[in-house]
Coordinates of C-alpha atoms in Angstrom, one line a residue:
X1 CA 79.0 100.1 68.9
X2 CA 79.9 96.6 67.7
X3 CA 77.5 94.6 66.0
X4 CA 76.9 90.7 65.7
X5 CA 77.3 88.7 62.3
X6 CA 75.2 85.7 62.3
X7 CA 76.2 83.1 59.7
X8 CA 73.6 80.2 59.2
X9 CA 73.7 77.7 56.7
X10 CA 70.4 76.1 55.0
X11 CA 69.0 75.4 51.6
X12 CA 67.1 77.3 48.9
X13 CA 63.8 76.4 49.9
X14 CA 64.1 78.3 53.5
X15 CA 66.5 80.7 52.5
X16 CA 64.4 83.8 51.6
X17 CA 62.0 83.0 54.5
X18 CA 64.4 82.7 56.8
X19 CA 65.9 86.0 55.7
X20 CA 62.6 87.9 55.9
X21 CA 62.0 86.4 59.4
X22 CA 65.0 88.2 60.8
X23 CA 64.3 91.3 59.1
X24 CA 60.8 91.3 60.7
X25 CA 62.3 90.6 64.1
X26 CA 64.4 93.6 64.1
X27 CA 67.8 92.3 62.1
X28 CA 69.6 95.1 60.9
X29 CA 70.0 93.5 57.4
X30 CA 70.0 90.0 55.9
X31 CA 71.2 88.4 52.8
X32 CA 71.9 85.1 50.7
X33 CA 74.9 83.9 49.4
X34 CA 76.3 80.7 48.0
X35 CA 77.7 78.6 51.1
X36 CA 79.8 77.0 48.2
X37 CA 81.3 79.9 46.9
X38 CA 84.8 79.5 45.7
X39 CA 84.8 75.8 45.6
X40 CA 84.2 73.1 43.2
X41 CA 80.7 73.0 44.2
X42 CA 80.0 76.7 43.5
X43 CA 76.8 77.5 41.2
X44 CA 76.4 80.6 39.5
X45 CA 73.3 82.2 38.8
X46 CA 72.1 84.0 35.8
X47 CA 69.3 86.3 35.1
X48 CA 69.1 86.6 31.3
X49 CA 65.3 86.5 30.3
X50 CA 64.6 82.8 29.0
X51 CA 67.6 81.2 30.6
X52 CA 66.5 78.1 32.6
X53 CA 67.6 78.4 36.0
X54 CA 66.7 77.4 39.7
X55 CA 66.7 80.5 41.8
X56 CA 68.6 80.2 44.8
X57 CA 71.7 77.5 46.0
X58 CA 71.1 74.2 47.2
X59 CA 73.6 75.3 50.3
X60 CA 72.8 78.8 51.1
X61 CA 74.0 80.5 53.7
X62 CA 72.1 83.5 55.4
X63 CA 74.2 86.1 56.7
X64 CA 72.4 88.3 59.3
X65 CA 73.6 91.5 61.1
X66 CA 72.3 92.0 64.4
X67 CA 72.6 95.1 67.0
X68 CA 74.8 94.1 70.1
X69 CA 72.1 93.8 72.2
X70 CA 70.4 91.0 70.6
X71 CA 70.5 87.1 71.7
X72 CA 71.5 85.0 68.6
X73 CA 70.1 81.6 69.8
X74 CA 66.7 83.3 70.8
X75 CA 66.1 84.9 67.4
X76 CA 67.2 81.9 65.9
X77 CA 65.0 79.4 67.9
X78 CA 62.0 82.2 67.0
X79 CA 62.9 82.4 63.3
X80 CA 63.5 78.9 62.2
X81 CA 60.0 77.5 62.4
X82 CA 58.9 80.8 60.6
X83 CA 60.9 79.9 58.1
X84 CA 59.4 76.3 57.8
X85 CA 62.4 74.7 59.4
X86 CA 62.1 71.8 62.1
X87 CA 65.5 72.2 63.5
X88 CA 67.6 75.0 64.0
X89 CA 70.2 74.9 61.2
X90 CA 74.1 75.0 61.9
X91 CA 75.6 78.6 62.5
X92 CA 78.2 81.0 63.8
X93 CA 78.3 84.2 64.8
X94 CA 81.2 86.7 65.6
X95 CA 81.3 90.5 66.3
X96 CA 81.8 93.1 64.0
X97 CA 83.6 96.1 64.9
X98 CA 82.0 99.6 64.1
X99 CA 82.8 100.9 60.6
X100 CA 82.3 103.8 58.1
X101 CA 80.5 101.9 55.6
X102 CA 80.1 104.8 53.4
X103 CA 83.9 105.6 53.2
X104 CA 84.5 101.7 53.0
X105 CA 82.2 101.8 49.6
X106 CA 83.5 104.5 48.3
X107 CA 87.2 103.2 48.5
X108 CA 85.9 100.2 46.2
X109 CA 85.4 102.4 43.1
X110 CA 88.0 103.9 41.7
X111 CA 87.9 106.4 38.2
X112 CA 87.8 104.4 35.5
X113 CA 89.5 104.9 32.1
X114 CA 87.9 104.2 29.1
X115 CA 89.9 105.7 26.6
X116 CA 92.9 108.5 26.2
X117 CA 89.5 111.1 26.2
X118 CA 87.1 109.4 28.3
X119 CA 86.8 108.6 31.9
X120 CA 83.9 107.5 34.4
X121 CA 84.5 109.1 37.8
X122 CA 82.6 108.8 41.1
X123 CA 81.2 112.3 42.2
X124 CA 83.7 111.8 45.4
X125 CA 86.7 111.7 43.0
X126 CA 88.8 114.1 41.5
X127 CA 88.6 113.8 37.4
X128 CA 92.3 112.3 36.8
X129 CA 93.0 114.1 33.9
X130 CA 91.3 117.5 33.5
X131 CA 92.0 117.8 29.7
X132 CA 89.6 114.6 29.2
X133 CA 85.7 114.0 29.5
X134 CA 84.8 112.8 32.6
X135 CA 81.2 111.4 33.2
X136 CA 80.3 111.9 36.9
X137 CA 78.6 108.3 37.7
X138 CA 78.3 106.9 41.0
X139 CA 77.3 103.2 41.5
X140 CA 73.6 102.8 42.1
X141 CA 70.2 100.8 41.3
X142 CA 70.6 101.3 37.7
X143 CA 72.9 99.5 35.6
X144 CA 75.8 101.1 33.9
X145 CA 78.7 102.3 35.5
X146 CA 81.5 101.6 32.9
X147 CA 82.9 98.8 34.9
X148 CA 81.2 95.9 32.9
X149 CA 82.6 94.9 29.6
X150 CA 79.7 95.4 27.8
X151 CA 79.5 99.1 28.8
X152 CA 82.9 99.6 27.9
X153 CA 82.2 97.9 24.6
X154 CA 79.6 100.4 23.9
X155 CA 81.3 103.8 25.1
X156 CA 84.3 102.8 22.9
X157 CA 82.0 102.5 20.2
X158 CA 80.0 105.5 20.4
X159 CA 83.5 107.4 20.8
X160 CA 84.0 106.4 17.3
X161 CA 80.8 106.6 16.1
X162 CA 79.3 110.0 17.3
X163 CA 80.0 113.2 15.4
X164 CA 78.7 116.4 16.2
X165 CA 75.3 117.2 15.4
X166 CA 73.8 113.6 15.2
X167 CA 70.6 112.3 16.8
X168 CA 71.2 109.2 19.1
X169 CA 68.6 106.6 20.8
X170 CA 69.9 104.5 23.8
X171 CA 67.3 101.6 24.0
X172 CA 67.7 100.3 27.8
X173 CA 69.4 103.0 28.8
X174 CA 69.6 102.1 32.6
X175 CA 71.7 104.8 34.2
X176 CA 72.0 107.0 31.3
X177 CA 76.0 106.3 30.9
X178 CA 75.6 106.0 27.3
X179 CA 73.1 108.8 26.2
X180 CA 75.4 111.0 28.1
X181 CA 78.4 110.2 26.8
X182 CA 76.7 110.4 23.5
X183 CA 76.1 114.1 24.2
X184 CA 79.3 114.7 25.6
X185 CA 80.6 113.4 22.2
X186 CA 78.5 115.9 20.7
X187 CA 75.3 114.5 19.7
X188 CA 72.4 117.1 19.1
X189 CA 69.7 115.1 20.2
X190 CA 69.8 112.2 22.5
X191 CA 66.9 110.1 23.8
X192 CA 67.2 107.2 26.6
X193 CA 64.4 105.0 27.1
X194 CA 64.2 101.8 29.4
X195 CA 61.4 99.4 30.8
X196 CA 62.3 100.3 34.6
X197 CA 61.0 103.5 35.8
X198 CA 63.8 103.7 38.6
X199 CA 66.6 103.6 35.8
X200 CA 64.5 106.4 34.0
X201 CA 64.6 108.3 36.8
X202 CA 68.3 107.7 38.0
X203 CA 69.2 108.3 34.1
X204 CA 67.5 112.1 34.2
X205 CA 69.5 112.8 37.3
X206 CA 72.8 111.5 35.8
X207 CA 72.1 113.9 32.7
X208 CA 71.7 116.7 35.1
X209 CA 74.7 116.1 37.0
X210 CA 76.8 116.1 34.3
X211 CA 75.4 119.1 32.7
X212 CA 74.0 117.9 29.2
X213 CA 70.7 117.9 27.5
X214 CA 69.5 114.6 27.0
X215 CA 65.7 113.4 27.1
X216 CA 64.8 109.7 28.8
X217 CA 61.4 107.9 28.8
X218 CA 59.6 104.8 29.9
X219 CA 59.9 102.3 26.9
X220 CA 56.4 101.3 27.5
X221 CA 55.4 104.4 25.6
X222 CA 55.0 104.5 21.8
X223 CA 58.3 105.6 20.4
X224 CA 58.3 107.0 17.3
X225 CA 61.3 109.0 14.7
X226 CA 64.5 107.4 13.2
X227 CA 67.9 108.5 14.8
X228 CA 71.3 108.2 13.5
X229 CA 72.7 105.9 15.9
X230 CA 70.7 103.4 18.0
X231 CA 72.8 101.7 20.7
X232 CA 71.3 98.8 22.9
X233 CA 73.2 97.2 26.0
X234 CA 70.7 94.7 27.2
X235 CA 70.7 90.9 27.0
X236 CA 70.6 88.6 23.6
X237 CA 67.0 87.1 24.2
X238 CA 65.2 90.5 24.5
X239 CA 67.6 92.0 21.7
X240 CA 66.4 89.1 19.1
X241 CA 62.9 90.0 20.1
X242 CA 63.7 93.5 19.7
X243 CA 65.3 93.1 16.1
X244 CA 62.3 94.6 14.0
X245 CA 61.7 97.6 16.2
X246 CA 65.4 98.7 16.8
X247 CA 66.1 98.5 13.1
X248 CA 63.4 100.8 12.2
X249 CA 64.4 103.4 14.2
X250 CA 67.8 103.4 12.8
X251 CA 67.6 106.2 9.9
X252 CA 68.6 105.1 6.2
X253 CA 72.5 105.0 6.3
X254 CA 72.2 105.1 10.1
X255 CA 74.2 103.0 12.3
X256 CA 73.4 100.4 15.0
X257 CA 75.3 98.8 17.9
X258 CA 74.3 96.2 20.4
X259 CA 76.1 94.6 23.4
X260 CA 75.2 92.5 26.4
X261 CA 76.0 89.7 24.0
X262 CA 78.3 86.6 24.7
X263 CA 80.8 85.5 22.2
X264 CA 78.9 82.6 21.6
X265 CA 75.8 84.1 20.8
X266 CA 77.3 86.1 17.8
X267 CA 75.9 84.0 15.1
X268 CA 72.1 84.0 16.2
X269 CA 72.0 87.6 17.0
X270 CA 73.7 88.3 13.4
X271 CA 70.9 85.9 12.1
X272 CA 68.2 87.5 13.9
X273 CA 69.1 91.0 12.5
X274 CA 69.7 89.9 9.1
X275 CA 66.5 90.7 7.5
X276 CA 66.8 94.4 8.5
X277 CA 70.5 95.3 9.0
X278 CA 73.5 93.8 8.7
X279 CA 76.0 93.1 11.6
X280 CA 79.7 92.4 12.3
X281 CA 81.7 91.9 15.4
X282 CA 82.7 95.6 16.2
X283 CA 85.0 94.4 19.2
X284 CA 85.3 91.7 21.8
X285 CA 86.2 92.3 25.9
X286 CA 86.5 89.3 28.2
X287 CA 84.0 87.2 26.3
X288 CA 81.4 89.9 25.4
X289 CA 81.0 91.4 22.0
X290 CA 79.7 94.3 20.5
X291 CA 78.2 94.0 17.1
X292 CA 77.4 96.9 14.9
X293 CA 76.3 97.3 11.1
X294 CA 74.9 100.4 8.8
X295 CA 71.5 100.5 7.6
X296 CA 70.9 100.2 3.7
X297 CA 70.1 103.6 2.0
X298 CA 68.0 102.0 -0.4

């Protein structure tokens, strides 16, 4: 059964309400994108806490998927006033052939080679190298599939840092990928924490799927103890705020690794952690850095 794709030009003040109105009136889906994407007028959106940003795009495009029986003209005439628009905005529509969306989505995600002995493999693929460590991980709601440079940097660092029997804390665990990798590298005690309850649930499921022993908890709960290795792949602003807490969880002689840091943010992060632990650049990838250091035994 074919569908109708409706593309409507509007602005950031009305885009969300227009998309919501279409959903309320039976649209199969509705999304919003930058109408100037791919042009010099494109407006990137950043989500780092503390970053000044105006949500939405000055020229927005609402993309609505409708059942083939829907009348786009009538629906737009109903939804435009509900979104606060005084007149019907410009739009175009086209017929979309029926497709296997699951198959199309899965085809976009291939196994990712992190190193000679580590791969990230979606569940619908066979591991490319039977002799290597294969972390089974599907794209989902929680951050961390191995495709982002910051995740790759942390995985590469953990492969070098983890030795059999060590304890590891993954702060801001997301999908649990770093905690699971640490367990596969031989860590004896692994704890992952995250502020997002959904991420904690996803991480537990991923650990079970990979057959590893790792514990996951809400970071709002009291976190006690020290670890041989602490890794945090978050963003620079929360990392700065967490400096004393993260360093307190590194045992004397233990190691800390931070990522989610742009190269130009390196100096301010090193300065933020200097009172507790000296950091240096461990590696850099595509403008992102991983910082690491060893806590003084004194």
